[in-house]
Short mmCIF file of N, CA and C in Angstrom, two decimals:
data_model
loop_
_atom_site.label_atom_id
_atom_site.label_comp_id
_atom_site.label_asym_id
_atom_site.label_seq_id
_atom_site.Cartn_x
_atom_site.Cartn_y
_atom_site.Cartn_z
N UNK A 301 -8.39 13.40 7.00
CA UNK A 301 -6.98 13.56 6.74
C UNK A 301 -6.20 13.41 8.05
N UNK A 302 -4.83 12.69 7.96
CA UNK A 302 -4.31 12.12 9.25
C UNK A 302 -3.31 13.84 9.64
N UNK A 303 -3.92 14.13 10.76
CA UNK A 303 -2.83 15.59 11.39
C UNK A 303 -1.08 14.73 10.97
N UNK A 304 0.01 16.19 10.90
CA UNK A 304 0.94 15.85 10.62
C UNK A 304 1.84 15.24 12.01
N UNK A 305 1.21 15.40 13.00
CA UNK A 305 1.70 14.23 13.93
C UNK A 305 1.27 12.94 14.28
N UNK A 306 0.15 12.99 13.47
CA UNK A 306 -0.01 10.90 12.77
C UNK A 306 1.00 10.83 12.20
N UNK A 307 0.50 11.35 11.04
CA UNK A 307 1.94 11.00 9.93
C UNK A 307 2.74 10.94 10.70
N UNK A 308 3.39 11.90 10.91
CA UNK A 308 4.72 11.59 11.55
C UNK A 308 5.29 9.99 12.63
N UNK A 309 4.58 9.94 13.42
CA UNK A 309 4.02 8.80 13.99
C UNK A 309 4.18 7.16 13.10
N UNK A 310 3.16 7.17 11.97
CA UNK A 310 3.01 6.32 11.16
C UNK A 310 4.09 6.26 10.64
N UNK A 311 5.15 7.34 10.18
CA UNK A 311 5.97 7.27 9.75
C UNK A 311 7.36 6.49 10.19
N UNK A 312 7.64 7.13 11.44
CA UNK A 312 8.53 6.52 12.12
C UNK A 312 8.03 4.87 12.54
N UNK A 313 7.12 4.24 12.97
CA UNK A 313 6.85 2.96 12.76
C UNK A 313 6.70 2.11 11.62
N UNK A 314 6.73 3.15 10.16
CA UNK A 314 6.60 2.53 9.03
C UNK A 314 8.32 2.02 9.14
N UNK A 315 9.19 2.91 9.37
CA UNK A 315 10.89 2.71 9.21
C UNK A 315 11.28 2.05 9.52
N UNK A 316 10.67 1.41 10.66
CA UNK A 316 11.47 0.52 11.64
C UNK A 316 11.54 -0.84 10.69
N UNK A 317 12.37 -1.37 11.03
CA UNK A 317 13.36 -2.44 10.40
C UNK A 317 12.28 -3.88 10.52
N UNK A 318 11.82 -3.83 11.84
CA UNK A 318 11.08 -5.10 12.11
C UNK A 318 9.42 -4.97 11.52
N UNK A 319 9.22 -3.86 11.12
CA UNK A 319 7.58 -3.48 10.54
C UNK A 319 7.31 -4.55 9.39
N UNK A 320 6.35 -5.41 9.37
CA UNK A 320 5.80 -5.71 8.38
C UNK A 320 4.90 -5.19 7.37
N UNK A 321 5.24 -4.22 6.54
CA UNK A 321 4.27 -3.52 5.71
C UNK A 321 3.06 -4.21 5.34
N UNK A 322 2.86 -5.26 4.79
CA UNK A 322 2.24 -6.24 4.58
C UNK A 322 1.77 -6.97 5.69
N UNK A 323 1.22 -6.49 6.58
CA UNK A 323 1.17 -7.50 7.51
C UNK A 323 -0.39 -7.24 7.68
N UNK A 324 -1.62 -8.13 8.04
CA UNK A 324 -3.03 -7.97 7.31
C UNK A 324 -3.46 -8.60 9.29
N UNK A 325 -4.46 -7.33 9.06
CA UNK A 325 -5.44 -7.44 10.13
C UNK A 325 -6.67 -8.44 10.15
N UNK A 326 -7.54 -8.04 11.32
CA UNK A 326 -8.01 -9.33 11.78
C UNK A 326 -9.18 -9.58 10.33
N UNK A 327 -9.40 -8.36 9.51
CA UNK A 327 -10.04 -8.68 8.30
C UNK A 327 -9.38 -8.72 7.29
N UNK A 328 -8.17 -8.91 7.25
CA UNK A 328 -7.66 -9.41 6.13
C UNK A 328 -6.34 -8.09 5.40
N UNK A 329 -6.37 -6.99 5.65
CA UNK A 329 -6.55 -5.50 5.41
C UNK A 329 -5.15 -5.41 5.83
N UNK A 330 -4.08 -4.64 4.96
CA UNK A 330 -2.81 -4.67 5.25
C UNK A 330 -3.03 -2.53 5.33
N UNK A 331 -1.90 -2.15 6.10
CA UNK A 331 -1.82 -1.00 6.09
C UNK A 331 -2.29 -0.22 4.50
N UNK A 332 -1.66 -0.74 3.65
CA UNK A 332 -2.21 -0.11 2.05
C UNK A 332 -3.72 -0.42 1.63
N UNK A 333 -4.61 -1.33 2.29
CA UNK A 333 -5.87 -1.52 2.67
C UNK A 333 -6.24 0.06 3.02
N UNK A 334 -5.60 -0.15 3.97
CA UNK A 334 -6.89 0.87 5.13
C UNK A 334 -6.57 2.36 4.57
N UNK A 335 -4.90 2.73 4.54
CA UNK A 335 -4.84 3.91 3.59
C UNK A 335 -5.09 3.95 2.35
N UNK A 336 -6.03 3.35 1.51
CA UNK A 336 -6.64 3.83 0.45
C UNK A 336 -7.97 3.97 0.69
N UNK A 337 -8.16 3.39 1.52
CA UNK A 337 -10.22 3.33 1.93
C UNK A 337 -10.24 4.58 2.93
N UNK A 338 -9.09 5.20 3.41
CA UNK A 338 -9.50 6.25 3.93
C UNK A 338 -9.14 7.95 3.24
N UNK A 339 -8.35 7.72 1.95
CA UNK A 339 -8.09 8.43 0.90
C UNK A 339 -7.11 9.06 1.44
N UNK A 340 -6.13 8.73 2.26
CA UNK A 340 -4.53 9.21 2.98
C UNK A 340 -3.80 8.75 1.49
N UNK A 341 -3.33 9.81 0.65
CA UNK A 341 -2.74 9.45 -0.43
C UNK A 341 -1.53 9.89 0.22
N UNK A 342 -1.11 10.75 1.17
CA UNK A 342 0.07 11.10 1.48
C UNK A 342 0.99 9.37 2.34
N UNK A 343 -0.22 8.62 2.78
CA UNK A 343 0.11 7.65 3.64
C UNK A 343 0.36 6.59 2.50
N UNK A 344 -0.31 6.50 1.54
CA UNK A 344 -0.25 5.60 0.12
C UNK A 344 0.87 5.48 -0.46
N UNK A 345 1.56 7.09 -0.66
CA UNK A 345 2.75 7.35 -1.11
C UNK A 345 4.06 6.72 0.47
N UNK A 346 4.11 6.80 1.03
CA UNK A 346 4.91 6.68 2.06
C UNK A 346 4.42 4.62 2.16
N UNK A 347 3.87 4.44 1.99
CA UNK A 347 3.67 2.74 1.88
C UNK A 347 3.95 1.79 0.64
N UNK A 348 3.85 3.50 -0.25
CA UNK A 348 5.01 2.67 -1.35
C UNK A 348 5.80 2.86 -1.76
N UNK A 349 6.21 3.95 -0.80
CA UNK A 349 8.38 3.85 -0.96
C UNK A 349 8.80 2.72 0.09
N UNK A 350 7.98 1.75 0.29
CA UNK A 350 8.80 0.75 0.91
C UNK A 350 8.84 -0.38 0.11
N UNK A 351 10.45 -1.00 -0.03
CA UNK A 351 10.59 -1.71 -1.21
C UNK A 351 9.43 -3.21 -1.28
N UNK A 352 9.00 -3.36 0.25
CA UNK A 352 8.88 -5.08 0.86
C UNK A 352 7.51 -4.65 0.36
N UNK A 353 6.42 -3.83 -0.17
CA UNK A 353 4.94 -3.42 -0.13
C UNK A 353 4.48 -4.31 -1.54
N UNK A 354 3.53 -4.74 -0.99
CA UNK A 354 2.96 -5.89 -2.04
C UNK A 354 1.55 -5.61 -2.58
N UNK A 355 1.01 -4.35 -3.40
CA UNK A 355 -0.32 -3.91 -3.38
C UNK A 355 -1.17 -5.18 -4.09
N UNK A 356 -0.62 -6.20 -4.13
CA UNK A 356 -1.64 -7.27 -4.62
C UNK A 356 -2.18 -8.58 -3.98
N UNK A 357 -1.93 -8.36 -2.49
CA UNK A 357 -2.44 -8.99 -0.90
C UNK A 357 -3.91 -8.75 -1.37
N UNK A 358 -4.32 -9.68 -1.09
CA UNK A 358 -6.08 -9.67 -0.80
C UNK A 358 -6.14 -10.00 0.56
N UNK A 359 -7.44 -9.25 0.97
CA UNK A 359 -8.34 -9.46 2.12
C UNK A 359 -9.27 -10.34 2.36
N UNK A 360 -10.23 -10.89 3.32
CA UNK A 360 -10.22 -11.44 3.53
C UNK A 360 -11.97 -11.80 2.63
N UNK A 361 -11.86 -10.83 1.92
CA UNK A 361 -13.01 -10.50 0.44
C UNK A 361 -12.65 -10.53 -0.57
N UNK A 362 -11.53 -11.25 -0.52
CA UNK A 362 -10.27 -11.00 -1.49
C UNK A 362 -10.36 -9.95 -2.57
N UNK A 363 -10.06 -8.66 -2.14
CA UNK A 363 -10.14 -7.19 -2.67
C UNK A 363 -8.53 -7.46 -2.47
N UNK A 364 -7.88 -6.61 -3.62
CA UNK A 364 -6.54 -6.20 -3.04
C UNK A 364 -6.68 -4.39 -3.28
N UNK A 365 -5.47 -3.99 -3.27
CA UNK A 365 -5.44 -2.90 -2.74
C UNK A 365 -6.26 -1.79 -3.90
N UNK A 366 -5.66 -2.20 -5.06
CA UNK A 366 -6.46 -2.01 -6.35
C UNK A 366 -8.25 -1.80 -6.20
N UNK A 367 -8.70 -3.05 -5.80
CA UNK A 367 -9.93 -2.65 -5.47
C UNK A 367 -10.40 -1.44 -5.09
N UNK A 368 -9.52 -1.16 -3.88
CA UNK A 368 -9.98 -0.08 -3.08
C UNK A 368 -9.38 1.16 -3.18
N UNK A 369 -9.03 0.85 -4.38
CA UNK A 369 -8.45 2.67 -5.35
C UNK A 369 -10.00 3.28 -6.01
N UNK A 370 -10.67 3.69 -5.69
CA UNK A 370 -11.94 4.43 -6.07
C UNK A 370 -11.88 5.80 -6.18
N UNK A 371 -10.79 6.63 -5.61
CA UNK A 371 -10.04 7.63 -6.25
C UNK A 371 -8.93 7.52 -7.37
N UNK A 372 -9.29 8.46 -8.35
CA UNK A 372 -8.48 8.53 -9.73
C UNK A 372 -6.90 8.26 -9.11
N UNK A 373 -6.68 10.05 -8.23
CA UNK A 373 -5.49 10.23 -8.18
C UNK A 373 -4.82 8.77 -7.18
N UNK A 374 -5.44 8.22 -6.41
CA UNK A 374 -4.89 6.79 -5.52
C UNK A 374 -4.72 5.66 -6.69
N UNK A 375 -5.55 5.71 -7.60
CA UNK A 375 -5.27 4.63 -8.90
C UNK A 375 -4.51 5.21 -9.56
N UNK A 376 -3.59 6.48 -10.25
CA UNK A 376 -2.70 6.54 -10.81
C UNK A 376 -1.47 6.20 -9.99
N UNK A 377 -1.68 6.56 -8.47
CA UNK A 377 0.01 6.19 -7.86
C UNK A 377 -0.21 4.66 -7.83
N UNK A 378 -0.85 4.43 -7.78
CA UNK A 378 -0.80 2.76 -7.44
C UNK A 378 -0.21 1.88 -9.22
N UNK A 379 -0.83 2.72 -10.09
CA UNK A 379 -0.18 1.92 -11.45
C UNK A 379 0.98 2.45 -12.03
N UNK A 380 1.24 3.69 -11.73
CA UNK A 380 2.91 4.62 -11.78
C UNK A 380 3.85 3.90 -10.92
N UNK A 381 3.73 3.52 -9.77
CA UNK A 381 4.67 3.18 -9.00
C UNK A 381 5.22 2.00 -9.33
N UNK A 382 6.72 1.92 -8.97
CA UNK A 382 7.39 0.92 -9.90
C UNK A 382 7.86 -0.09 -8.21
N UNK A 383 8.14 -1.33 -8.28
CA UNK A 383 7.73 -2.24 -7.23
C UNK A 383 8.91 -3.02 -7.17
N UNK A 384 9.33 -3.29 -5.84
CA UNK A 384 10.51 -4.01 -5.58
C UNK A 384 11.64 -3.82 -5.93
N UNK A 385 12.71 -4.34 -6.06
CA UNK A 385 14.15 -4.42 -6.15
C UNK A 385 14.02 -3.99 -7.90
N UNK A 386 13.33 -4.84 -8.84
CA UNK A 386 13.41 -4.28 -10.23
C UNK A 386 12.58 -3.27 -10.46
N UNK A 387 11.84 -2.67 -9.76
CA UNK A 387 11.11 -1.33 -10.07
C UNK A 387 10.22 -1.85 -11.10
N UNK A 388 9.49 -2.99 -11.14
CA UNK A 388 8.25 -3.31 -11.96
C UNK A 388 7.17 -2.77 -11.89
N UNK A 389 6.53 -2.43 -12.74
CA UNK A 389 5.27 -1.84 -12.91
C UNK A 389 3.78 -2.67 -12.32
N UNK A 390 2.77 -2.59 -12.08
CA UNK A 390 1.98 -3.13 -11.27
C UNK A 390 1.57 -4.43 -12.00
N UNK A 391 1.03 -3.77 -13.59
CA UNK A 391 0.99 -4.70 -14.36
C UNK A 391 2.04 -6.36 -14.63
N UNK A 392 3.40 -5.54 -14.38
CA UNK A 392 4.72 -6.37 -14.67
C UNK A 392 4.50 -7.38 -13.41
N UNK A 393 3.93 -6.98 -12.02
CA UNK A 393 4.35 -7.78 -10.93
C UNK A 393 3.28 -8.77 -10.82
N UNK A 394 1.97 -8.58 -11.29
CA UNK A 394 1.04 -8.99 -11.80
C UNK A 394 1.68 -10.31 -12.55
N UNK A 395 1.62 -10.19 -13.77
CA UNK A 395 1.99 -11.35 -14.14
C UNK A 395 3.09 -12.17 -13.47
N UNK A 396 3.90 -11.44 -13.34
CA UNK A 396 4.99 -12.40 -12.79
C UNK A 396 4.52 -13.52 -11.85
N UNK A 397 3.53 -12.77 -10.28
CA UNK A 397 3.06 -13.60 -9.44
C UNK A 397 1.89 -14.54 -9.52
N UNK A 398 0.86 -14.03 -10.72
CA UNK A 398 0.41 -14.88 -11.40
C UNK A 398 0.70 -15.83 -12.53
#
């Protein structure tokens, strides 16, 4: 579990204007990658109150973030949470981009 001066930390660099939420490391792995494989649901939640967060980026195993929900409670926020400017459902953004 990340001490509350990670978070805090993560937090304030999540805000910043120029952050790419989505932005995928040298394996492929976007911040919503790595906080679900490390079970930071507090960091999960805070990556998806950002409107620009795209939980359907694949890696470079092409897993997206879904994959790597292997906790219940990380797979209910991930299919509750409503996405982008229209607040679509995971399913809804799903099709759309497919």
């Amino acid at each position: 579990m990340t001490t509350n001066l990670y978070s805090e930390i993560i937090k304030c660099l999540v805000d910043q204007p120029a952050i790419n939420v989505n932005a995928k490391g040298f394996n492929g792995k976007t911040p919503l990658h790595c906080a679900i494989e490390l079970d930071e649901l507090s960091l999960v939640d805070l990556l998806l109150s950002k409107r620009s967060i795209n939980p359907l980026i694949t890696d470079n195993e092409n897993k997206s973030a879904l994959d790597y929900a292997k906790d219940n409670r990380v797979l209910q926020v991930l299919i509750n949470h409503k996405y982008g400017l229209e607040k679509d459902s995971l399913l809804h953004l799903a099709a759309i981009l497919n």
